[in-house]
mmCIF file of C-alpha atoms and ligand atoms in Angstrom:
data_model
loop_
_atom_site.group_PDB
_atom_site.id
_atom_site.type_symbol
_atom_site.label_atom_id
_atom_site.label_comp_id
_atom_site.label_asym_id
_atom_site.label_seq_id
_atom_site.Cartn_x
_atom_site.Cartn_y
_atom_site.Cartn_z
ATOM 1 C CA MET A 1 24.350 14.711 -7.141
ATOM 2 C CA LYS A 2 25.393 11.468 -5.503
ATOM 3 C CA ILE A 3 29.049 12.471 -5.722
ATOM 4 C CA THR A 4 28.268 15.864 -4.143
ATOM 5 C CA LYS A 5 26.534 14.089 -1.258
ATOM 6 C CA LEU A 6 29.461 11.736 -0.855
ATOM 7 C CA LEU A 7 31.906 14.645 -0.848
ATOM 8 C CA THR A 8 29.818 16.512 1.731
ATOM 9 C CA ALA A 9 29.727 13.423 3.919
ATOM 10 C CA LEU A 10 33.468 12.930 3.567
ATOM 11 C CA THR A 11 34.142 16.582 4.379
ATOM 12 C CA SER A 12 32.029 16.463 7.538
ATOM 13 C CA LEU A 13 33.821 13.279 8.549
ATOM 14 C CA LEU A 14 37.192 14.967 8.118
ATOM 15 C CA LEU A 15 35.980 18.022 10.027
ATOM 16 C CA LEU A 16 34.747 15.776 12.839
ATOM 17 C CA ALA A 17 38.073 13.953 12.937
ATOM 18 C CA ASN A 18 39.806 17.299 13.185
ATOM 19 C CA VAL A 19 37.771 18.612 16.089
ATOM 20 C CA GLY A 20 40.161 19.146 18.948
ATOM 21 C CA LEU A 21 43.294 18.950 16.813
ATOM 22 C CA GLY A 22 45.616 21.792 15.923
ATOM 23 C CA GLN A 23 44.440 24.040 18.757
ATOM 24 C CA THR A 24 46.784 26.364 20.654
ATOM 25 C CA ILE A 25 47.024 28.262 23.919
ATOM 26 C CA VAL A 26 45.545 31.362 22.236
ATOM 27 C CA GLY A 27 42.049 31.948 23.619
ATOM 28 C CA SER A 28 42.367 29.042 26.103
ATOM 29 C CA SER A 29 42.049 29.427 29.869
ATOM 30 C CA HIS A 30 45.864 29.805 29.942
ATOM 31 C CA ASP A 31 45.817 32.809 27.583
ATOM 32 C CA PHE A 32 46.271 35.649 30.086
ATOM 33 C CA SER A 33 47.103 38.311 27.483
ATOM 34 C CA THR A 34 43.922 40.298 28.183
ATOM 35 C CA GLN A 35 43.813 39.900 31.983
ATOM 36 C CA SER A 36 43.876 43.180 33.917
ATOM 37 C CA TRP A 37 46.720 41.886 36.089
ATOM 38 C CA ASN A 38 48.951 41.166 33.072
ATOM 39 C CA THR A 39 50.281 44.560 31.966
ATOM 40 C CA THR A 40 52.614 42.979 29.352
ATOM 41 C CA GLY A 41 49.754 41.868 27.090
ATOM 42 C CA GLU A 42 51.815 38.756 26.326
ATOM 43 C CA ILE A 43 50.970 35.066 26.764
ATOM 44 C CA CYS A 44 54.125 33.007 27.302
ATOM 45 C CA ILE A 45 55.811 35.493 29.665
ATOM 46 C CA CYS A 46 53.559 34.588 32.622
ATOM 47 C CA CYS A 47 55.312 31.191 32.631
ATOM 48 C CA HIS A 48 58.431 31.385 30.431
ATOM 49 C CA THR A 49 61.272 33.780 29.655
ATOM 50 C CA PRO A 50 64.064 33.527 27.082
ATOM 51 C CA HIS A 51 66.618 34.840 29.639
ATOM 52 C CA ASN A 52 67.292 34.795 33.380
ATOM 53 C CA ALA A 53 64.998 31.823 33.936
ATOM 54 C CA ASN A 54 64.505 30.188 37.339
ATOM 55 C CA ILE A 55 66.378 26.863 37.217
ATOM 56 C CA SER A 56 65.743 25.730 40.795
ATOM 57 C CA VAL A 57 63.225 23.078 39.651
ATOM 58 C CA PRO A 58 65.109 20.382 37.664
ATOM 59 C CA ASP A 59 64.096 20.262 33.974
ATOM 60 C CA ALA A 60 61.859 23.348 34.269
ATOM 61 C CA PRO A 61 61.425 24.871 30.799
ATOM 62 C CA LEU A 62 62.884 28.449 31.075
ATOM 63 C CA TRP A 63 60.603 29.139 34.044
ATOM 64 C CA ASN A 64 59.521 32.728 34.769
ATOM 65 C CA HIS A 65 56.767 32.434 37.410
ATOM 66 C CA GLN A 66 57.455 32.707 41.127
ATOM 67 C CA LEU A 67 57.537 29.221 42.686
ATOM 68 C CA THR A 68 55.401 27.986 45.558
ATOM 69 C CA ILE A 69 57.264 27.248 48.788
ATOM 70 C CA ALA A 70 54.333 25.381 50.348
ATOM 71 C CA THR A 71 54.550 21.903 51.874
ATOM 72 C CA PHE A 72 51.762 19.690 50.510
ATOM 73 C CA GLN A 73 49.736 16.920 52.088
ATOM 74 C CA LEU A 74 50.186 13.916 49.796
ATOM 75 C CA TYR A 75 47.743 11.296 48.490
ATOM 76 C CA THR A 76 47.519 8.185 50.602
ATOM 77 C CA SER A 77 45.404 5.003 50.605
ATOM 78 C CA PRO A 78 45.961 1.400 51.717
ATOM 79 C CA THR A 79 45.785 0.148 48.105
ATOM 80 C CA PHE A 80 48.075 2.808 46.599
ATOM 81 C CA ASN A 81 51.202 0.969 45.408
ATOM 82 C CA GLY A 82 53.054 4.197 44.550
ATOM 83 C CA ALA A 83 53.341 5.156 48.239
ATOM 84 C CA SER A 84 57.018 4.165 48.388
ATOM 85 C CA THR A 85 58.076 6.603 45.632
ATOM 86 C CA ILE A 86 55.636 9.515 46.038
ATOM 87 C CA THR A 87 57.338 12.832 46.919
ATOM 88 C CA GLN A 88 56.427 16.474 47.310
ATOM 89 C CA PRO A 89 55.202 17.769 43.897
ATOM 90 C CA SER A 90 58.210 17.614 41.571
ATOM 91 C CA GLY A 91 59.017 18.547 37.988
ATOM 92 C CA SER A 92 56.295 20.356 36.086
ATOM 93 C CA SER A 93 53.702 19.636 38.816
ATOM 94 C CA LYS A 94 55.532 22.079 41.073
ATOM 95 C CA LEU A 95 55.248 24.631 38.248
ATOM 96 C CA CYS A 96 51.472 24.089 37.936
ATOM 97 C CA LEU A 97 51.023 24.388 41.676
ATOM 98 C CA SER A 98 52.898 27.690 41.652
ATOM 99 C CA CYS A 99 49.563 29.163 40.534
ATOM 100 C CA HIS A 100 47.131 26.343 41.320
ATOM 101 C CA ASP A 101 47.814 26.031 45.066
ATOM 102 C CA GLY A 102 46.508 29.556 45.583
ATOM 103 C CA THR A 103 49.580 30.769 47.515
ATOM 104 C CA VAL A 104 51.415 32.679 44.739
ATOM 105 C CA ALA A 105 49.829 35.651 42.952
ATOM 106 C CA LEU A 106 49.190 35.187 39.221
ATOM 107 C CA GLU A 107 51.144 38.304 38.233
ATOM 108 C CA ASN A 108 54.224 37.230 40.210
ATOM 109 C CA PHE A 109 56.417 36.599 37.170
ATOM 110 C CA SER A 110 59.553 38.296 35.814
ATOM 111 C CA GLN A 111 60.776 38.982 39.365
ATOM 112 C CA THR A 112 57.501 40.657 40.434
ATOM 113 C CA THR A 113 56.599 39.491 43.952
ATOM 114 C CA ASN A 114 53.879 41.890 45.143
ATOM 115 C CA GLY A 115 50.871 40.708 43.109
ATOM 116 C CA THR A 116 47.373 40.598 44.552
ATOM 117 C CA HIS A 117 45.388 38.336 42.132
ATOM 118 C CA TYR A 118 45.089 34.697 43.149
ATOM 119 C CA ILE A 119 43.525 31.667 41.452
ATOM 120 C CA SER A 120 40.057 30.893 42.800
ATOM 121 C CA GLY A 121 37.174 28.434 42.912
ATOM 122 C CA VAL A 122 37.613 24.882 41.559
ATOM 123 C CA ASN A 123 40.889 25.876 39.903
ATOM 124 C CA ASN A 124 42.459 26.369 43.353
ATOM 125 C CA LEU A 125 43.715 22.940 44.454
ATOM 126 C CA GLY A 126 45.180 24.279 47.702
ATOM 127 C CA ASN A 127 48.021 22.594 49.585
ATOM 128 C CA ASP A 128 46.057 19.475 50.524
ATOM 129 C CA LEU A 129 46.492 16.999 47.652
ATOM 130 C CA ARG A 130 44.899 14.054 49.498
ATOM 131 C CA ASN A 131 41.715 14.638 47.495
ATOM 132 C CA ASP A 132 43.457 14.789 44.109
ATOM 133 C CA HIS A 133 44.699 12.025 41.777
ATOM 134 C CA PRO A 134 48.220 11.134 42.999
ATOM 135 C CA ILE A 135 51.152 12.775 41.180
ATOM 136 C CA SER A 136 54.957 12.800 41.506
ATOM 137 C CA PHE A 137 55.405 9.054 41.963
ATOM 138 C CA VAL A 138 57.052 6.435 39.739
ATOM 139 C CA TYR A 139 54.792 4.522 37.330
ATOM 140 C CA ASP A 140 56.924 1.817 35.755
ATOM 141 C CA ALA A 141 56.747 -1.863 34.802
ATOM 142 C CA ALA A 142 57.389 -2.868 38.436
ATOM 143 C CA LEU A 143 54.397 -0.844 39.671
ATOM 144 C CA ALA A 144 52.195 -2.420 36.986
ATOM 145 C CA ALA A 145 53.428 -5.867 38.077
ATOM 146 C CA ALA A 146 52.545 -5.047 41.693
ATOM 147 C CA ASP A 147 49.067 -3.785 40.685
ATOM 148 C CA PRO A 148 47.331 -5.848 37.975
ATOM 149 C CA GLY A 149 44.771 -3.029 37.664
ATOM 150 C CA LEU A 150 47.398 -1.009 35.765
ATOM 151 C CA TRP A 151 48.707 -1.428 32.219
ATOM 152 C CA ASN A 152 52.480 -1.830 31.818
ATOM 153 C CA PRO A 153 53.363 1.742 30.762
ATOM 154 C CA THR A 154 56.514 0.717 28.887
ATOM 155 C CA THR A 155 54.566 -1.431 26.410
ATOM 156 C CA HIS A 156 50.945 -0.246 26.494
ATOM 157 C CA PRO A 157 49.995 2.281 23.780
ATOM 158 C CA SER A 158 48.647 5.620 25.033
ATOM 159 C CA GLY A 159 46.634 6.316 21.899
ATOM 160 C CA ILE A 160 48.604 9.545 21.531
ATOM 161 C CA GLY A 161 50.471 9.142 18.256
ATOM 162 C CA SER A 162 52.076 5.693 18.243
ATOM 163 C CA GLY A 163 53.794 6.067 21.617
ATOM 164 C CA THR A 164 53.525 4.084 24.832
ATOM 165 C CA ILE A 165 52.233 5.563 28.116
ATOM 166 C CA THR A 166 55.862 6.034 29.218
ATOM 167 C CA ASN A 167 56.830 7.855 26.009
ATOM 168 C CA THR A 168 53.884 10.189 25.763
ATOM 169 C CA MET A 169 52.453 10.708 29.256
ATOM 170 C CA LEU A 170 55.210 10.274 31.844
ATOM 171 C CA PHE A 171 58.151 12.493 32.817
ATOM 172 C CA ASN A 172 61.302 10.659 33.980
ATOM 173 C CA ASN A 173 58.910 7.689 34.498
ATOM 174 C CA LYS A 174 56.760 9.744 36.864
ATOM 175 C CA MET A 175 53.086 10.709 36.882
ATOM 176 C CA GLU A 176 52.668 14.495 36.928
ATOM 177 C CA CYS A 177 49.786 16.926 36.332
ATOM 178 C CA ALA A 178 50.905 17.004 32.689
ATOM 179 C CA SER A 179 50.317 13.225 32.408
ATOM 180 C CA CYS A 180 46.629 14.114 32.068
ATOM 181 C CA HIS A 181 46.721 17.813 31.073
ATOM 182 C CA ASP A 182 48.164 19.790 28.181
ATOM 183 C CA VAL A 183 49.055 23.187 29.594
ATOM 184 C CA HIS A 184 49.192 24.683 26.067
ATOM 185 C CA ASN A 185 45.784 23.343 24.972
ATOM 186 C CA SER A 186 47.198 21.700 21.844
ATOM 187 C CA THR A 187 44.381 19.137 21.848
ATOM 188 C CA GLY A 188 41.620 21.724 22.289
ATOM 189 C CA ILE A 189 39.848 19.324 24.688
ATOM 190 C CA ALA A 190 37.920 20.835 27.637
ATOM 191 C CA HIS A 191 39.831 21.176 30.923
ATOM 192 C CA LEU A 192 43.084 21.278 28.933
ATOM 193 C CA LEU A 193 43.112 17.463 28.853
ATOM 194 C CA LEU A 194 45.835 15.537 27.031
ATOM 195 C CA LYS A 195 43.263 13.222 25.467
ATOM 196 C CA THR A 196 39.484 12.929 25.605
ATOM 197 C CA ASN A 197 37.912 11.441 28.697
ATOM 198 C CA ALA A 198 34.715 10.478 26.848
ATOM 199 C CA ALA A 199 33.622 7.071 28.207
ATOM 200 C CA SER A 200 36.587 7.524 30.604
ATOM 201 C CA ALA A 201 39.084 6.994 27.764
ATOM 202 C CA LEU A 202 41.745 8.991 29.638
ATOM 203 C CA CYS A 203 41.398 6.911 32.819
ATOM 204 C CA LEU A 204 41.284 3.621 30.874
ATOM 205 C CA THR A 205 44.563 4.495 29.138
ATOM 206 C CA CYS A 206 46.443 3.522 32.317
ATOM 207 C CA HIS A 207 43.843 1.696 34.411
ATOM 208 C CA ASN A 208 43.043 -1.837 33.271
ATOM 209 C CA LYS A 209 39.553 -1.847 34.803
HETATM 210 C C1 LIG B 301 50.329 28.847 32.306
HETATM 211 C C2 LIG B 301 51.725 28.613 32.129
HETATM 212 C C3 LIG B 301 52.264 28.456 30.738
HETATM 213 C C4 LIG B 301 52.092 29.287 29.659
HETATM 214 C C5 LIG B 301 51.264 30.553 29.598
HETATM 215 C C6 LIG B 301 52.911 28.759 28.594
HETATM 216 N N1 LIG B 301 53.544 27.621 29.021
HETATM 217 FE FE1 LIG B 301 54.917 26.542 27.982
HETATM 218 N N2 LIG B 301 55.058 25.205 29.546
HETATM 219 C C7 LIG B 301 54.422 25.346 30.747
HETATM 220 C C8 LIG B 301 54.742 24.205 31.591
HETATM 221 C C9 LIG B 301 54.228 23.970 32.996
HETATM 222 C C10 LIG B 301 55.600 23.386 30.841
HETATM 223 C C11 LIG B 301 56.205 22.049 31.286
HETATM 224 C C12 LIG B 301 55.190 20.954 31.232
HETATM 225 C C13 LIG B 301 54.960 20.389 29.894
HETATM 226 O O1 LIG B 301 55.910 20.312 29.079
HETATM 227 O O2 LIG B 301 53.820 19.993 29.620
HETATM 228 C C14 LIG B 301 55.804 24.056 29.556
HETATM 229 C C15 LIG B 301 56.624 23.590 28.538
HETATM 230 C C16 LIG B 301 56.936 24.317 27.402
HETATM 231 C C17 LIG B 301 57.916 23.914 26.407
HETATM 232 C C18 LIG B 301 58.780 22.656 26.473
HETATM 233 C C19 LIG B 301 58.002 21.398 26.291
HETATM 234 C C20 LIG B 301 57.188 21.377 25.047
HETATM 235 O O3 LIG B 301 55.952 21.319 25.167
HETATM 236 O O4 LIG B 301 57.748 21.508 23.929
HETATM 237 C C21 LIG B 301 57.903 24.871 25.437
HETATM 238 C C22 LIG B 301 58.758 24.898 24.182
HETATM 239 C C23 LIG B 301 56.922 25.868 25.817
HETATM 240 N N3 LIG B 301 56.366 25.497 27.011
HETATM 241 C C24 LIG B 301 56.628 26.990 25.085
HETATM 242 C C25 LIG B 301 55.621 27.910 25.375
HETATM 243 C C26 LIG B 301 55.285 29.057 24.551
HETATM 244 C C27 LIG B 301 55.977 29.426 23.249
HETATM 245 C C28 LIG B 301 54.262 29.708 25.172
HETATM 246 C C29 LIG B 301 53.477 30.917 24.708
HETATM 247 C C30 LIG B 301 52.879 30.829 23.381
HETATM 248 C C31 LIG B 301 53.969 28.966 26.401
HETATM 249 N N4 LIG B 301 54.804 27.879 26.462
HETATM 250 C C32 LIG B 301 53.035 29.332 27.335
HETATM 251 C C33 LIG B 301 53.611 26.382 31.127
HETATM 252 C C34 LIG B 301 53.180 27.408 30.322
HETATM 253 C C1 LIG B 302 50.679 31.430 35.696
HETATM 254 C C2 LIG B 302 49.750 30.681 36.510
HETATM 255 C C3 LIG B 302 49.376 29.277 36.062
HETATM 256 C C4 LIG B 302 50.208 28.201 35.860
HETATM 257 C C5 LIG B 302 51.710 28.139 36.013
HETATM 258 C C6 LIG B 302 49.347 27.093 35.489
HETATM 259 N N1 LIG B 302 48.039 27.509 35.455
HETATM 260 FE FE1 LIG B 302 46.425 26.388 35.006
HETATM 261 N N2 LIG B 302 45.205 28.009 35.197
HETATM 262 C C7 LIG B 302 45.601 29.233 35.679
HETATM 263 C C8 LIG B 302 44.444 30.106 35.822
HETATM 264 C C9 LIG B 302 44.455 31.542 36.329
HETATM 265 C C10 LIG B 302 43.329 29.342 35.412
HETATM 266 C C11 LIG B 302 41.870 29.770 35.432
HETATM 267 C C12 LIG B 302 41.512 30.524 34.217
HETATM 268 C C13 LIG B 302 40.053 30.927 34.272
HETATM 269 O O1 LIG B 302 39.605 31.445 35.289
HETATM 270 O O2 LIG B 302 39.396 30.643 33.291
HETATM 271 C C14 LIG B 302 43.840 28.036 35.029
HETATM 272 C C15 LIG B 302 43.054 26.998 34.575
HETATM 273 C C16 LIG B 302 43.490 25.677 34.449
HETATM 274 C C17 LIG B 302 42.656 24.553 34.167
HETATM 275 C C18 LIG B 302 41.144 24.580 33.943
HETATM 276 C C19 LIG B 302 40.887 24.770 32.492
HETATM 277 C C20 LIG B 302 39.431 24.700 32.137
HETATM 278 O O3 LIG B 302 39.157 25.173 31.025
HETATM 279 O O4 LIG B 302 38.639 24.171 32.913
HETATM 280 C C21 LIG B 302 43.454 23.451 34.141
HETATM 281 C C22 LIG B 302 43.041 22.025 33.887
HETATM 282 C C23 LIG B 302 44.790 23.887 34.425
HETATM 283 N N3 LIG B 302 44.794 25.251 34.586
HETATM 284 C C24 LIG B 302 45.882 23.037 34.533
HETATM 285 C C25 LIG B 302 47.190 23.456 34.688
HETATM 286 C C26 LIG B 302 48.325 22.564 34.662
HETATM 287 C C27 LIG B 302 48.241 21.071 34.520
HETATM 288 C C28 LIG B 302 49.435 23.333 34.818
HETATM 289 C C29 LIG B 302 50.879 22.888 34.799
HETATM 290 C C30 LIG B 302 51.285 21.959 33.725
HETATM 291 C C31 LIG B 302 48.980 24.714 34.978
HETATM 292 N N4 LIG B 302 47.625 24.731 34.880
HETATM 293 C C32 LIG B 302 49.811 25.813 35.198
HETATM 294 C C33 LIG B 302 46.897 29.614 35.972
HETATM 295 C C34 LIG B 302 48.026 28.828 35.825
HETATM 296 C C1 LIG B 303 44.794 11.352 36.377
HETATM 297 C C2 LIG B 303 44.563 12.494 35.563
HETATM 298 C C3 LIG B 303 44.754 13.855 36.143
HETATM 299 C C4 LIG B 303 45.840 14.326 36.865
HETATM 300 C C5 LIG B 303 47.101 13.599 37.251
HETATM 301 C C6 LIG B 303 45.542 15.714 37.144
HETATM 302 N N1 LIG B 303 44.323 16.066 36.623
HETATM 303 FE FE1 LIG B 303 43.452 17.890 36.681
HETATM 304 N N2 LIG B 303 41.764 17.146 35.831
HETATM 305 C C7 LIG B 303 41.642 15.876 35.298
HETATM 306 C C8 LIG B 303 40.343 15.740 34.691
HETATM 307 C C9 LIG B 303 39.812 14.503 33.982
HETATM 308 C C10 LIG B 303 39.681 16.975 34.859
HETATM 309 C C11 LIG B 303 38.288 17.357 34.358
HETATM 310 C C12 LIG B 303 37.322 17.613 35.438
HETATM 311 C C13 LIG B 303 36.812 16.401 36.071
HETATM 312 O O1 LIG B 303 36.534 15.404 35.385
HETATM 313 O O2 LIG B 303 36.645 16.428 37.308
HETATM 314 C C14 LIG B 303 40.594 17.836 35.598
HETATM 315 C C15 LIG B 303 40.337 19.147 35.985
HETATM 316 C C16 LIG B 303 41.279 20.036 36.472
HETATM 317 C C17 LIG B 303 41.058 21.434 36.731
HETATM 318 C C18 LIG B 303 39.757 22.214 36.498
HETATM 319 C C19 LIG B 303 38.954 22.331 37.742
HETATM 320 C C20 LIG B 303 38.060 21.189 37.967
HETATM 321 O O3 LIG B 303 38.105 20.596 39.070
HETATM 322 O O4 LIG B 303 37.284 20.848 37.062
HETATM 323 C C21 LIG B 303 42.231 21.954 37.197
HETATM 324 C C22 LIG B 303 42.491 23.389 37.599
HETATM 325 C C23 LIG B 303 43.189 20.872 37.230
HETATM 326 N N3 LIG B 303 42.587 19.720 36.789
HETATM 327 C C24 LIG B 303 44.510 21.020 37.612
HETATM 328 C C25 LIG B 303 45.376 19.962 37.845
HETATM 329 C C26 LIG B 303 46.682 20.093 38.475
HETATM 330 C C27 LIG B 303 47.313 21.397 38.909
HETATM 331 C C28 LIG B 303 47.197 18.836 38.585
HETATM 332 C C29 LIG B 303 48.456 18.419 39.276
HETATM 333 C C30 LIG B 303 48.576 18.832 40.677
HETATM 334 C C31 LIG B 303 46.221 17.926 37.969
HETATM 335 N N4 LIG B 303 45.145 18.643 37.544
HETATM 336 C C32 LIG B 303 46.410 16.550 37.835
HETATM 337 C C33 LIG B 303 42.600 14.883 35.344
HETATM 338 C C34 LIG B 303 43.806 14.954 36.000
HETATM 339 C C1 LIG B 304 48.826 8.334 32.863
HETATM 340 C C2 LIG B 304 48.269 7.227 33.639
HETATM 341 C C3 LIG B 304 47.033 7.438 34.445
HETATM 342 C C4 LIG B 304 45.876 8.076 34.083
HETATM 343 C C5 LIG B 304 45.573 8.753 32.759
HETATM 344 C C6 LIG B 304 44.961 7.941 35.190
HETATM 345 N N1 LIG B 304 45.558 7.269 36.193
HETATM 346 FE FE1 LIG B 304 44.758 6.850 38.015
HETATM 347 N N2 LIG B 304 46.518 6.133 38.647
HETATM 348 C C7 LIG B 304 47.596 5.863 37.844
HETATM 349 C C8 LIG B 304 48.584 5.165 38.615
HETATM 350 C C9 LIG B 304 49.912 4.666 38.085
HETATM 351 C C10 LIG B 304 48.083 5.049 39.920
HETATM 352 C C11 LIG B 304 48.718 4.369 41.120
HETATM 353 C C12 LIG B 304 48.015 3.047 41.253
HETATM 354 C C13 LIG B 304 48.494 2.245 42.435
HETATM 355 O O1 LIG B 304 49.674 2.231 42.711
HETATM 356 O O2 LIG B 304 47.666 1.638 43.103
HETATM 357 C C14 LIG B 304 46.773 5.690 39.916
HETATM 358 C C15 LIG B 304 45.952 5.791 41.021
HETATM 359 C C16 LIG B 304 44.610 6.036 40.946
HETATM 360 C C17 LIG B 304 43.665 5.864 42.037
HETATM 361 C C18 LIG B 304 44.023 5.508 43.466
HETATM 362 C C19 LIG B 304 44.230 4.042 43.593
HETATM 363 C C20 LIG B 304 44.503 3.616 45.016
HETATM 364 O O3 LIG B 304 44.743 2.420 45.185
HETATM 365 O O4 LIG B 304 44.470 4.431 45.958
HETATM 366 C C21 LIG B 304 42.424 6.103 41.532
HETATM 367 C C22 LIG B 304 41.102 5.975 42.255
HETATM 368 C C23 LIG B 304 42.598 6.486 40.145
HETATM 369 N N3 LIG B 304 43.928 6.435 39.829
HETATM 370 C C24 LIG B 304 41.595 6.849 39.299
HETATM 371 C C25 LIG B 304 41.788 7.436 38.046
HETATM 372 C C26 LIG B 304 40.751 8.082 37.270
HETATM 373 C C27 LIG B 304 39.289 8.170 37.678
HETATM 374 C C28 LIG B 304 41.321 8.522 36.131
HETATM 375 C C29 LIG B 304 40.708 9.329 35.009
HETATM 376 C C30 LIG B 304 40.138 10.614 35.401
HETATM 377 C C31 LIG B 304 42.740 8.165 36.186
HETATM 378 N N4 LIG B 304 42.967 7.502 37.369
HETATM 379 C C32 LIG B 304 43.674 8.428 35.203
HETATM 380 C C33 LIG B 304 47.743 6.197 36.535
HETATM 381 C C34 LIG B 304 46.823 6.928 35.793
#
């Protein structure tokens, strides 16, 4: 009896530990296979293609969605130390904004350019990024030295595997949308987050507050 109880307790513990792990894009808010506007019935194709990919964004992974051509208003504040390196959305952030700025139709992939369905509501970030967490700027040891409110990303663990912030959250040393989000939902955490933000754990990964 006691052993059964112990086993039950252990099993629930393991189940709890597993919550949020081993999830995939299937059934997530990025699974567009059943959307009326997606006549292919596929998932990956809205963003990727094995052939004839768009390579105009450096390092884009076999990109298949029409890109935004918008010019964005960038984050600014007197205490923002990344102001000297911030640029127009680069890398994968430009890919995200090719749906999330609301200027490119969702079904504009595989050379289609005449779609009529656009992202809406809170998911539409628009072209004004002054009210969003800054992205596309360098976060390195020098920035952390200039701002003691930041952990040194090259040495501070991210809590994701055994990697540092630089290894597991940054892209060419830069902050991007994917520094906080997992586009493929592999964590299973709400809002496609890269790690839980319970008790602000995500924020406190980089901010030494
Ligand atoms: C809504 C758009 C979107 C969909 C749908 C999507 N991806 Fe991605 N994928 C991205 C973006 C953006 C990146 C680059 C950012 C990153 O790596 O986090 C990426 C990166 C990748 C990479 C390279 C980096 C890595 O994570 O290994 C692979 C491989 C990949 N995707 C495979 C897939 C496959 C397979 C599917 C379908 C099952 C899929 N993706 C569906 C947007 C998407
Ligand atoms: C092909 C278009 C497309 C691309 C590319 C894309 N998204 Fe999305 N994303 C959507 C749509 C559409 C929704 C809203 C789905 C819905 O209404 O439930 C969404 C929802 C989200 C949500 C909200 C999820 C939730 O459950 O609250 C987040 C966060 C998100 N996307 C982040 C990203 C990030 C980060 C990238 C790039 C790494 C990205 N998206 C790339 C189309 C896209
Ligand atoms: C510093 C971390 C961080 C960065 C960088 C970031 N996000 Fe988010 N995002 C979050 C968190 C946390 C949420 C959950 C909602 C909340 O707490 O407001 C969220 C929510 C969202 C949502 C759901 C709508 C909403 O407001 O709840 C979308 C869509 C989204 N993010 C897209 C993006 C895109 C696109 C980028 C890049 C341009 C981006 N995010 C960059 C942390 C981030
Ligand atoms: C992957 C690392 C990372 C994560 C996660 C992260 N941030 Fe940041 N954040 C930064 C960096 C780097 C800066 C630039 C700081 C600077 O130069 O002053 C920044 C800037 C900011 C700023 C603007 C500071 C200023 O001086 O204008 C605020 C506010 C902020 N973050 C809040 C948050 C919140 C809230 C969260 C969680 C939802 C979060 N951050 C998650 C790295 C991160």
